[in-house]
Coordinates of C-alpha atoms in Angstrom, one line a residue:
X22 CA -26.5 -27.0 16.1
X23 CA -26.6 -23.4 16.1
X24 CA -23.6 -21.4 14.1
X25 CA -22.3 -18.2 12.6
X26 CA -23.1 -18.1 8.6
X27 CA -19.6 -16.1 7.9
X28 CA -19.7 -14.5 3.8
X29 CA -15.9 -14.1 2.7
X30 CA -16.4 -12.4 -0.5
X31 CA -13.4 -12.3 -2.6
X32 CA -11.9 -11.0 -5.8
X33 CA -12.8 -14.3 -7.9
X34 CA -14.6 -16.2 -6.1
X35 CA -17.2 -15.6 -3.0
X36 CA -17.1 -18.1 0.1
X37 CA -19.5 -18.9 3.2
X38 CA -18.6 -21.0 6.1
X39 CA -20.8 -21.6 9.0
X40 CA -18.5 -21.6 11.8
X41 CA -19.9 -23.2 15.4
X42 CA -19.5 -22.4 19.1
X43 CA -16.0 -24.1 19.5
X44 CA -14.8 -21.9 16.9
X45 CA -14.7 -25.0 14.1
X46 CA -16.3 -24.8 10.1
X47 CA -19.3 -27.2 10.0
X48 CA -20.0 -26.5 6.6
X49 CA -18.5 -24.9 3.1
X50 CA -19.7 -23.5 -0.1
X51 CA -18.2 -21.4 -2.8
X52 CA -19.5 -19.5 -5.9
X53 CA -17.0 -17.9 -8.7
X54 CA -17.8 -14.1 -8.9
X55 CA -16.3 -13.3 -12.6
X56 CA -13.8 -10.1 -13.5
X57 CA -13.5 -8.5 -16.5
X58 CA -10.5 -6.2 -18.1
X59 CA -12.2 -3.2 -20.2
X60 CA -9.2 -1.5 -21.1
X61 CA -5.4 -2.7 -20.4
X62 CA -4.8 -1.3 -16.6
X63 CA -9.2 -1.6 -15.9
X64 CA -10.5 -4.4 -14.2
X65 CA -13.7 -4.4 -12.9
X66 CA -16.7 -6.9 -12.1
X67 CA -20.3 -6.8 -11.7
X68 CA -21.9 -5.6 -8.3
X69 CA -24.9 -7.6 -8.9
X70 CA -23.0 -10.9 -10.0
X71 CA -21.3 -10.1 -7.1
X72 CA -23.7 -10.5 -4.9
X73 CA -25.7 -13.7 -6.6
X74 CA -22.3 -15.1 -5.7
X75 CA -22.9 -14.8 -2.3
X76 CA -26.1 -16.2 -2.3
X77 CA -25.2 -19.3 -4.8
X78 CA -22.2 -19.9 -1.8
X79 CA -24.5 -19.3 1.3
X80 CA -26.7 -21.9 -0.2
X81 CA -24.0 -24.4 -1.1
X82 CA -23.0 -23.9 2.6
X83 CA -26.6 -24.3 4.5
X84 CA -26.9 -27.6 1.8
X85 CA -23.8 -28.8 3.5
X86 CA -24.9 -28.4 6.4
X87 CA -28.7 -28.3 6.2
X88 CA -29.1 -28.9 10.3
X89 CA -27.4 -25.9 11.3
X90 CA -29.5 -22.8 12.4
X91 CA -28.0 -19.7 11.2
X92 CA -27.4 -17.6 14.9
X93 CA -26.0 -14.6 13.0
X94 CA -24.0 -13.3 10.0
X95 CA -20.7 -11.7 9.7
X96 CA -18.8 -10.7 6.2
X97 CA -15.4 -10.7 5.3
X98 CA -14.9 -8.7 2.0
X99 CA -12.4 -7.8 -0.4
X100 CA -10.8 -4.2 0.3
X101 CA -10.1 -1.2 -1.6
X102 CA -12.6 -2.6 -4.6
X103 CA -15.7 0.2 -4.9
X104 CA -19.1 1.0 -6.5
X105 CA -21.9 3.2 -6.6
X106 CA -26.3 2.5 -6.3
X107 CA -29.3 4.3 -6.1
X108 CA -30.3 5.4 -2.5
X109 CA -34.0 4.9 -3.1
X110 CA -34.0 2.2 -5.6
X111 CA -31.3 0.3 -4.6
X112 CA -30.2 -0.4 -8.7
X113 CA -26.0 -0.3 -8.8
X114 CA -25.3 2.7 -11.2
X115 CA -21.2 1.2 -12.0
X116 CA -19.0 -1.3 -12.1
X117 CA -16.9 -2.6 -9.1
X118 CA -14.0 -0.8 -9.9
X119 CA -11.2 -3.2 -8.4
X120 CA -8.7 -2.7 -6.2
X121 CA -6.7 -3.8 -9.0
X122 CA -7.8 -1.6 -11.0
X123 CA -5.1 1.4 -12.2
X124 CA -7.8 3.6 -14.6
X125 CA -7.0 6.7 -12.3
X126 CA -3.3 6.4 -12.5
X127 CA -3.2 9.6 -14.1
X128 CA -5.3 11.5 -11.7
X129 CA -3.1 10.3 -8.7
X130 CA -0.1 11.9 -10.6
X131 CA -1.9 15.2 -10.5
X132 CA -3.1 15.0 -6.8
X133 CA 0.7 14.0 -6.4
X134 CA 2.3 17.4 -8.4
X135 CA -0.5 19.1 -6.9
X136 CA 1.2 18.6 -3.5
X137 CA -1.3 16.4 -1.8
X138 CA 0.8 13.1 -1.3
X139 CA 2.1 14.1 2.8
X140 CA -1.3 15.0 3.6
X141 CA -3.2 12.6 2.6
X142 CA -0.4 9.5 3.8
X143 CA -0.3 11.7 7.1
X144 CA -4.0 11.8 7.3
X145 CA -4.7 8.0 6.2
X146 CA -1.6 6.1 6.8
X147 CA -2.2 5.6 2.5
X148 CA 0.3 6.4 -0.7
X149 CA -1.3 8.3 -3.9
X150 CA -2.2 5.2 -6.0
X151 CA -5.0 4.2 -7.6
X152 CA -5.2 0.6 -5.9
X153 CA -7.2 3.2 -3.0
X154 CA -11.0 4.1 -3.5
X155 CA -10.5 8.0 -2.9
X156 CA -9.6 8.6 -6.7
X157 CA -12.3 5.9 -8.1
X158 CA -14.9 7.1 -6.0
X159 CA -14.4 10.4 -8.1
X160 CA -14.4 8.5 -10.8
X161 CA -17.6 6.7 -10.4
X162 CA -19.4 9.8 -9.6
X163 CA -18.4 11.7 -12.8
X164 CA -20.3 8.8 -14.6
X165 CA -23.3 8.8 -12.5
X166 CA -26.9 9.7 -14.5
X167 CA -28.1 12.9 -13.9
X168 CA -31.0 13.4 -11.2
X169 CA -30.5 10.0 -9.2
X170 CA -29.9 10.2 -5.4
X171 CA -26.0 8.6 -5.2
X172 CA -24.5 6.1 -2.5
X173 CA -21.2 5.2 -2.5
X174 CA -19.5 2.3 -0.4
X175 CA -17.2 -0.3 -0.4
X176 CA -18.1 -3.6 -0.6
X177 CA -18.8 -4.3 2.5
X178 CA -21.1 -1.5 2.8
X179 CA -23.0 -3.0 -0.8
X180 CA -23.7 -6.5 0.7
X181 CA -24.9 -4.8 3.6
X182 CA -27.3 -2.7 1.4
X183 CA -28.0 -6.0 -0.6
X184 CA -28.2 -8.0 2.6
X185 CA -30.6 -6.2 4.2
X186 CA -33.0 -5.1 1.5
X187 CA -31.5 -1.5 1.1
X188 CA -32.2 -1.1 5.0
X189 CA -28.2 -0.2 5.8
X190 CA -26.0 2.5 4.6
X191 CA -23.2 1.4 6.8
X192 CA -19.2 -0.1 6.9
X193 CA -16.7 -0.8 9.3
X194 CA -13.6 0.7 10.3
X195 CA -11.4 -1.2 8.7
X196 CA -13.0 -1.1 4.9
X197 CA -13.1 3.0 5.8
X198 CA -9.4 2.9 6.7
X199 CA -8.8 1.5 3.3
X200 CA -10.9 4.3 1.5
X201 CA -7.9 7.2 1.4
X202 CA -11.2 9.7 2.7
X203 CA -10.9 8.3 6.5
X204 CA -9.0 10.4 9.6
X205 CA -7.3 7.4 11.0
X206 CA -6.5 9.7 14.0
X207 CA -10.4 11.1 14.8
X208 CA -11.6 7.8 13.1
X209 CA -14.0 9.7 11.2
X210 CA -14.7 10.7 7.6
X211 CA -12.8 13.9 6.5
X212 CA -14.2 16.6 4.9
X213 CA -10.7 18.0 4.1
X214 CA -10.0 14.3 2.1
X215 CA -13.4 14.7 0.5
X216 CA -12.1 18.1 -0.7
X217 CA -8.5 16.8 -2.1
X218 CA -10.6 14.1 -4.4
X219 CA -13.7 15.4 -5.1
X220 CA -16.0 13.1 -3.0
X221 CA -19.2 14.6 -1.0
X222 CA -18.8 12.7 2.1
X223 CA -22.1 12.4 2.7
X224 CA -22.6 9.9 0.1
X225 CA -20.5 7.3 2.4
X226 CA -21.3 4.9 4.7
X227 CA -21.9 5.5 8.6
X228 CA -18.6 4.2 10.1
X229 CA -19.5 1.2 13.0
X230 CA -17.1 -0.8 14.9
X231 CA -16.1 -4.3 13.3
X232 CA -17.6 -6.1 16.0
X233 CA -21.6 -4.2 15.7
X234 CA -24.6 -4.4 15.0
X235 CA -25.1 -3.9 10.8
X236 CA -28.8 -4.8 10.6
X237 CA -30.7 -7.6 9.7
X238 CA -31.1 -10.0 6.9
X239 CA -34.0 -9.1 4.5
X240 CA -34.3 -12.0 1.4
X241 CA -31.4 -13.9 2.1
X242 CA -32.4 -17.2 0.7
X243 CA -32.0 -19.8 3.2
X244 CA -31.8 -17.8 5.9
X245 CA -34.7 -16.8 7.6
X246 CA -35.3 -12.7 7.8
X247 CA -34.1 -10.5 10.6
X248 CA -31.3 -12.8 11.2
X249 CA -28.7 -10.0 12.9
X250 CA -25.5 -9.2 10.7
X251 CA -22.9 -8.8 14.0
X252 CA -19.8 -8.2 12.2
X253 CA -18.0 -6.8 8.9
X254 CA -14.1 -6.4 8.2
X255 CA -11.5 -6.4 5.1
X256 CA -10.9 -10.0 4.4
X257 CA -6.6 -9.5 5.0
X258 CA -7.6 -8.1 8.4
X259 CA -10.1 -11.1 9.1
X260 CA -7.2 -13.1 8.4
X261 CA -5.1 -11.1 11.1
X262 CA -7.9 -11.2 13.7
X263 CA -8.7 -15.3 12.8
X264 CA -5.2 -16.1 12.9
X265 CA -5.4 -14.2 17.1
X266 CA -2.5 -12.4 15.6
X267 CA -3.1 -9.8 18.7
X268 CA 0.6 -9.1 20.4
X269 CA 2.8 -6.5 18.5
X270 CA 5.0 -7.7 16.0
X271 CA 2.5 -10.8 15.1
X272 CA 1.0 -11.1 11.3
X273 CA 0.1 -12.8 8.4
X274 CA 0.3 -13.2 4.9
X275 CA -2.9 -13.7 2.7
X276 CA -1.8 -15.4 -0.5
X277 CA -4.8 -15.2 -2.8
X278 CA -4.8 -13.1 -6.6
X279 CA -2.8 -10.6 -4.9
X280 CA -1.1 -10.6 -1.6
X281 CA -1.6 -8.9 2.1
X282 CA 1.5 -9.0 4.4
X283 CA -0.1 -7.1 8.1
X284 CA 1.6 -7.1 11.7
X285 CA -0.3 -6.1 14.8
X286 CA 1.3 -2.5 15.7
X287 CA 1.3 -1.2 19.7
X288 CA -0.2 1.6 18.6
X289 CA -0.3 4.1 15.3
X290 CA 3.3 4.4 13.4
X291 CA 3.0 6.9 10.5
X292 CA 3.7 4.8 7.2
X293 CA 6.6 5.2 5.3
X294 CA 9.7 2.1 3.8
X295 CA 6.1 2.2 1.0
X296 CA 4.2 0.2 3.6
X297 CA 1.3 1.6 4.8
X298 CA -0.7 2.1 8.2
X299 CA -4.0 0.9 8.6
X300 CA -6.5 0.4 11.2
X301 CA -6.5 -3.8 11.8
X302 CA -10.0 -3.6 13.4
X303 CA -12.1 -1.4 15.9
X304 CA -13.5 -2.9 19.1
X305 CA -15.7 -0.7 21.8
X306 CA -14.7 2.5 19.1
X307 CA -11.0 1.7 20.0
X308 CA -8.8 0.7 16.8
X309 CA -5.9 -1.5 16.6
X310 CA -3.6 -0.6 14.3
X311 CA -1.3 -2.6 11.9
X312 CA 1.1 -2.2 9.1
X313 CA 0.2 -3.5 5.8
X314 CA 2.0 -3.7 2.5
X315 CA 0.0 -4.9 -0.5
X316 CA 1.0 -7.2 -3.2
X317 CA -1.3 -6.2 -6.2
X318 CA -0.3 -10.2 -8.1
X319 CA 0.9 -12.8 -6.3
X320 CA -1.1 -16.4 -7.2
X321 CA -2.9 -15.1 -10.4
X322 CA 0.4 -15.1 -12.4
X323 CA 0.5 -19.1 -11.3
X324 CA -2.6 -19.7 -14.1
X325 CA -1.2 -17.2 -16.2
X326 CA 2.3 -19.1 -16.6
X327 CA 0.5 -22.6 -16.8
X328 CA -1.0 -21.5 -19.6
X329 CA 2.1 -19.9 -21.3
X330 CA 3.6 -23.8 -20.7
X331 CA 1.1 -25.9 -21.7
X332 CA 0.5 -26.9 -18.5
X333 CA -3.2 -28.4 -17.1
X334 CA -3.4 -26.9 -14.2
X335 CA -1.3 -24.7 -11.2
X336 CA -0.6 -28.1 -9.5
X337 CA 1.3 -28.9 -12.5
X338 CA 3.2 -25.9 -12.3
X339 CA 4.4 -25.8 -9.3
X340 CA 5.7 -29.3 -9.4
X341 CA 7.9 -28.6 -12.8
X342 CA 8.9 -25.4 -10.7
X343 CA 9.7 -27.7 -8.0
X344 CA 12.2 -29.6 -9.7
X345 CA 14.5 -26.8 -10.5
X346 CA 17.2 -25.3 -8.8
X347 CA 17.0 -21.8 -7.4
X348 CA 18.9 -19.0 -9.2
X349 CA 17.7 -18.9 -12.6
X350 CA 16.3 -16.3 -14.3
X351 CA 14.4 -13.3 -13.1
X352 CA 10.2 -12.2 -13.1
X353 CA 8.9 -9.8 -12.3
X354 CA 4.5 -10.1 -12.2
X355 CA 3.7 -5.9 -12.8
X356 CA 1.2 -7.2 -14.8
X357 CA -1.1 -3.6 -13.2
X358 CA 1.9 -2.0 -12.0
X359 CA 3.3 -2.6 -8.2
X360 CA 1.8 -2.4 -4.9
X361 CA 4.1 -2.2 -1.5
X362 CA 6.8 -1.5 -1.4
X363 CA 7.6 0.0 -4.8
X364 CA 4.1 1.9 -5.3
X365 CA 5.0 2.3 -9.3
X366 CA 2.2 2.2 -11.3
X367 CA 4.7 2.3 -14.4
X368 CA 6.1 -0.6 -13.8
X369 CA 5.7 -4.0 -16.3
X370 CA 6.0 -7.4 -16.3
X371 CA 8.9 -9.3 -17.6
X372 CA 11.2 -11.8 -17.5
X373 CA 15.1 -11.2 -17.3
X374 CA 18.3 -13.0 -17.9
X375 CA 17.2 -15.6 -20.3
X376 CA 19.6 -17.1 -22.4
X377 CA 19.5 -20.6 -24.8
X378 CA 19.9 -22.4 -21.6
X379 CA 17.0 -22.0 -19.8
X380 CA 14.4 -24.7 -19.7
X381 CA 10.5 -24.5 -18.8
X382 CA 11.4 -25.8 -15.3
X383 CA 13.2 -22.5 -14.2
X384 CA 11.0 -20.5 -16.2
X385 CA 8.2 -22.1 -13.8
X386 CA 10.4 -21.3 -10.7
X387 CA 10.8 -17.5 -11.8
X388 CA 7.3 -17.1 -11.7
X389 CA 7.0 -19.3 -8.1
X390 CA 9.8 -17.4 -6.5
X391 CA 7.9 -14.0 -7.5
X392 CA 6.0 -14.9 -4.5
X393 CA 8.6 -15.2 -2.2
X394 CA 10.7 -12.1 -3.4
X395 CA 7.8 -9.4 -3.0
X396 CA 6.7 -11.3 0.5
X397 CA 10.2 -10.8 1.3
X398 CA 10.8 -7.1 0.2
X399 CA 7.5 -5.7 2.4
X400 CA 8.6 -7.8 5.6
X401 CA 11.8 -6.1 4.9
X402 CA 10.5 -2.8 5.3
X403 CA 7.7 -3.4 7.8
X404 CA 11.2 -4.5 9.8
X405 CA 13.3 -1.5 8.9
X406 CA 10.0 0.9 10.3
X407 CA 8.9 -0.5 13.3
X408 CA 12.5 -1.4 14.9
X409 CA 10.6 -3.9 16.8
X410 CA 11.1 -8.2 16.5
X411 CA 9.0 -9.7 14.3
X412 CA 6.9 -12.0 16.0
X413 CA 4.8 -15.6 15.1
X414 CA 4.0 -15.2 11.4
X415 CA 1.1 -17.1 9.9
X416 CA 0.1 -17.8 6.6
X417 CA -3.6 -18.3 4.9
X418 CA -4.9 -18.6 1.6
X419 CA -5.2 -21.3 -1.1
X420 CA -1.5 -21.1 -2.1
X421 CA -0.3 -21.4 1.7
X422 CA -1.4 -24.6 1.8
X423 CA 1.7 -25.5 -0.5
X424 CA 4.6 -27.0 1.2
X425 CA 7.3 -26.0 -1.3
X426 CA 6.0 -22.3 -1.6
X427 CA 5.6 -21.6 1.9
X428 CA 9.1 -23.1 2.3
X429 CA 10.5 -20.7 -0.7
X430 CA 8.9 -17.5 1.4
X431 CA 10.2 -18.7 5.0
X432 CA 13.5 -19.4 3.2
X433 CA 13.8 -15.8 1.8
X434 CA 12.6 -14.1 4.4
X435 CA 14.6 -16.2 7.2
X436 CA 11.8 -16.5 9.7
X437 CA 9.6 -19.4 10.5
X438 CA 5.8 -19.3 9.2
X439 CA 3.0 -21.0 10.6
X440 CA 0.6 -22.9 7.9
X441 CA -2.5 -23.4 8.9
X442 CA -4.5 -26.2 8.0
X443 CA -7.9 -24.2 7.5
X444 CA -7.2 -21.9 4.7
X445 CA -10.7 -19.6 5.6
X446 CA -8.6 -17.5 8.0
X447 CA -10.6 -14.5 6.6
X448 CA -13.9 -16.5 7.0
X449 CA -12.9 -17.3 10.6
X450 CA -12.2 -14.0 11.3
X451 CA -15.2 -12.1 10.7
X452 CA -16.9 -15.1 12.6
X453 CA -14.9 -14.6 15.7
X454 CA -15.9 -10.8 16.0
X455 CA -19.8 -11.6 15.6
X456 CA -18.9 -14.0 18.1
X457 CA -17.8 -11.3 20.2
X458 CA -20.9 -9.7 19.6
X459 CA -23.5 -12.3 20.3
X460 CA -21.4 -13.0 23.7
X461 CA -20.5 -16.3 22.5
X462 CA -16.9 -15.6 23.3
X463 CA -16.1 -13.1 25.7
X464 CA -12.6 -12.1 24.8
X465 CA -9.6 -11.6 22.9
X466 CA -7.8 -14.2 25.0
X467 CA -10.5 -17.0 24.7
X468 CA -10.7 -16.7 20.8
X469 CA -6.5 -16.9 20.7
X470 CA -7.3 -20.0 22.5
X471 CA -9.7 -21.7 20.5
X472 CA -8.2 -24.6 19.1
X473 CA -6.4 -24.4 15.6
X474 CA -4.2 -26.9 13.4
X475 CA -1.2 -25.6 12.4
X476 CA 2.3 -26.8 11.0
X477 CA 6.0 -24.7 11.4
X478 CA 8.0 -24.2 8.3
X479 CA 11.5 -23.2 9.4
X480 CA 13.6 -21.4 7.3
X481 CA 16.6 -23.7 5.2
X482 CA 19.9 -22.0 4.4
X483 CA 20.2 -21.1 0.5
X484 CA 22.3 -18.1 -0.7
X485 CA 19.6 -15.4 -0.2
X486 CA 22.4 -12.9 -1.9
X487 CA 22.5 -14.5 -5.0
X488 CA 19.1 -15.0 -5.3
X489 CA 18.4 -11.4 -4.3
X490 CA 20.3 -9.8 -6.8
X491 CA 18.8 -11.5 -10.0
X492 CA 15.7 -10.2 -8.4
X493 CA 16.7 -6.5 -7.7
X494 CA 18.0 -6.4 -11.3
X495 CA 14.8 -7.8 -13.0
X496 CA 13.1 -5.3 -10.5
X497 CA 15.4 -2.4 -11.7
X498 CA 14.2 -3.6 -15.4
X499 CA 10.4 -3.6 -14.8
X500 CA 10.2 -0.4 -13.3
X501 CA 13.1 1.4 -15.5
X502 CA 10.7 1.1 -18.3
X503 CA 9.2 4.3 -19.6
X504 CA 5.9 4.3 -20.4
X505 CA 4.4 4.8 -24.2
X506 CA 1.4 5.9 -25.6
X507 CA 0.3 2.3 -26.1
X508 CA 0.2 1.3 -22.6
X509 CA -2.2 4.0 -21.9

C-alpha cells in the first residue's frame, strides 16, 4: 500500500500519520516534544528536541505500519512559535520561542504608543501582541553570535531545513500569514513590516503555496531519500482544510494546549471584534481567507487543575466536573495573558466568587466551562464581523472527543458542532493538500467527499444569561488587575 507520511508537529507533543488513497489513517505514532518556562511569561522549547520528536513519531508510525511505502510527505505544524539557525551549518542559534510565549510584551506596547497598531492589523489582518513572531523574530536576532550567517523561519520552514538536510529555505502561506511581516494583500513579505520590527527580510523563508513542492527528504530515517515533501500548513488551518470546511461561514475549533476557532471567509474582511484575518491556505497562488481568534489556554489548565485536586489524571477531572451543576463559581485560565478576543497581555488567572460553599466538584466545572466561555466569546465576535450565518461547525483535538465538553461549548454557543471521530484533523489536512499535489485527488469537491465519521451535538437549553454573567465578572476581575513589578 502506498500512502502520505503526514508530520503534525505540535506544542507538546509531535504526531505522524500515514494517511492512504481513500483518504483513511493506516498507521499512528507520537513522540512528546518537551517545553520549558525560563522566566514567568517565557516558554520556549528546544528546536533540535523538536525535531528528534518527529523522527521518534515517524518511526512509531512506519512500525505500525511497516508495509506501507511512503508516496510523499506533508507537515502540519504549530503556528506563530519561531527560531533562528545557521545558513551554512545548519546548527539552531535559539530557542523556539513559543507562540505562548509573552517575553516581548513590552516591546509590543512600544510599537503600540509608537503608532504602529492600524498599520500593521491593516497590513496583516494581526493585533500588536507578542503571541505573533514579528516582535520575537527581533528578539532572537539581538541574541544571535556575532559573524554567523542568520536564517530565520517558522517551524515549518525549520523541519523543512531539518527535513531536507539544510537543502530548503522555504514556508507556506499560511505559517507567513501568521508571522505579523507578511502583505496579506500582495502575499508577499514587506519590507515596510520588516522596518516597524527590526527584521531584515531577507533572512525569511521563500513564501510557496500550501499545496507545492518543498524538496525532498535527505536522512529521514525510515524513509528512503528524495521522498518529495508536497505540502506544509499551520496545524489550526490543516484542521480547517481536513475537516473540507470550504463554503463561507464553515469552521472549526482545535481544542489542544490552547485553542483555534477559524471560519472559511468569501473573501478578505479586515479584522477587528479582536479576531483576526488570516490567510486559511493558498492554492494555484490564490489564498483563501478565514477569520481566526486564538485561545492562548484552553486544555492545558485541565492537568493544571487535576493536580491542584489531587486528582490522577484529566479523565478524573472531568468526571467530578461532570457531576456538578452549572453556575458556580467563576475562572478565568490568563495563566500568559489572553488571546482573541480580549488581546490583554495583563491579564491573570483566577478564580472568583468562592465562598464556604463551594466543593471540588464546581471548582472542577469552573475550570471545564473555561473552555466553553472563551469558544463562545470569539464565535461571538467572528458573528458580530462577518454579518453572515454561521455555517457546519466541526470540532478536532484530543479534548473534542469528550461528550460532556463538546456539549458544554455547543450549549453556550447555541449552535450544533460536528465531533469527529478521528481527532488528527490537522494530520489529515496537510495529507489532503499533498494529495492534491501528487494528483491523487483532483479537487476540492472530491476531498469534501472522502468519507469521514462524524457525530452532531445539538445545543440543550440552560440559562446562558446566568452563566454568562459570572463569567463577564470573573473576566472583568482578571483583566482589571494592574500589573506589579513582580510579574515582570
Amino acid at each position: 500500500m502506498r500512502a502520505i507520511l503526514a508530520i503534525d508537529q505540535g506544542t507538546t507533543n509531535s504526531k505522524a500519520v500515514l494517511v492512504s488513497e481513500k483518504g483513511e489513517i493506516v498507521g499512528r505514532g507520537s513522540a512528546p516534544v518537551g517545553i520549558t518556562y525560563p522566566k514567568p511569561g517565557w516558554v520556549e522549547q528546544d528546536p533540535r528536541r523538536l525535531y528528534a520528536s518527529v523522527c521518534e513519531a515517524i518511526d512509531a508510525c512506519l512500525k505500525a505500519a511497516p508495509d506501507v511505502i511512503v508516496e510523499a510527505v506533508a507537515i502540519s505544524n504549530q503556528r506563530e512559535s519561531v527560531t533562528a539557525w545557521d545558513a551554512e551549518t545548519g546548527e539552531a542559534l535559539g530557542p523556539v520561542v513559543s507562540w505562548q510565549c509573552r517575553r516581548t510584551a513590552k516591546d509590543c506596547e512600544r510599537l503600540i504608543v509608537e503608532g504602529h497598531l492600524d498599520r500593521v492589523q491593516a497590513l496583516t489582518g494581526l493585533p500588536l501582541d507578542p503571541m505573533f513572531p514579528g516582535s520575537k523574530f527581533r528578539w532572537l536576532l539581538d541574541r544571535m553570535p556575532a559573524g554567523r550567517s542568520v536564517r530565520l523561519g517558522t517551524v515549518d520552514s525549520w523541519l523543512v531545513h531539518c527535513l531536507t538536510g539544510g537543502r530548503r529555505h522555504v514556508c507556506d502561506a499560511s505559517n507567513a500569514a501568521r508571522s505579523q511581516l507578511f502583505d496579506l494583500q500582495e502575499q508577499r513579505w514587506s519590507k515596510e513590516l520588516g522596518e516597524i520590527f527590526g527584521v531584515d527580510i531577507a533572512l525569511l523563508p521563500e513564501v510557496l503555496d500550501s499545496s507545492a513542492d518543498f524538496g525532498r527528504t535527505q536522512g529521514l530515517p525510515g524513509v528512503p531519500d528524495g521522498t518529495p515533501i508536497m505540502a506544509a500548513i499551520g496545524d489550526s488551518h490543516a484542521a480547517l482544510f481536513g475537516h473540507g470546511a470550504f463554503k463561507p461561514g464553515d469552521g472549526k475549533v482545535t481544542f489542544g494546549t490552547g485553542s483555534s476557532i477559524m471560519t472559511t471567509l468569501p473573501r478578505f474582511i479586515p479584522p477587528r471584534n479582536g479576531v483576526t484575518t488570516t490567510v486559511a491556505w493558498r492554492l494555484h497562488g490564490k489564498p483563501t481567507f478565514a477569520f481566526e481568534g486564538n485561545i492562548l489556554v484552553c486544555a492545558a489548565s485541565l492537568p493544571w487543575m487535576a493536580g491542584i485536586l489531587g486528582l490522577s489524571d484529566v479523565a478524573a477531572l472531568v468526571e467530578l466536573a461532570a457531576s456538578a451543576e452549572p453556575g458556580g463559581p467563576g475562572f478565568v485560565p490568563a495563566f500568559v495573558g489572553l488571546g482573541a478576543p480580549y488581546w490583554n497581555s495583563d491579564a491573570r488567572a483566577l478564580f472568583s466568587q468562592i465562598n464556604f460553599n463551594t466543593t471540588r466538584a464546581q471548582m472542577a466545572r469552573s475550570v471545564t466551562d473555561s473552555i466553553a466561555f472563551q469558544v463562545h466569546d470569539v464565535i461571538a465576535a467572528m458573528r458580530a464581523q462577518s454579518g453572515g450565518e454561521l455555517g457546519a461547525l466541526y470540532v478536532d483535538g484530543g479534548p473534542s472527543q469528550n461528550r460532556f465538553l463538546m456539549q458544554c461549548v455547543s450549549n453556550l454557543i447555541e449552535h450544533p458542532v460536528i465531533q469527529c471521530e478521528a481527532p488528527e484533523a490537522s494530520a489529515l489536512g496537510a495529507a489532503y493538500l499533498a494529495g492534491l499535489s501528487l494528483g491523487l485527488w483532483s479537487d476540492l469537491h472530491v476531498i469534501a467527499e472522502l468519507p469521514r465519521s462524524s457525530h452532531i451535538i445539538d445545543p440543550e437549553p440552560v440559562d446562558r444569561a446566568v452563566l454568562l454573567n459570572t463569567w463577564s465578572d470573573a473576566l472583568a476581575r482578571s483583566t482589571s488587575r494592574e500589573t506589579t513589578a513582580n510579574d515582570e
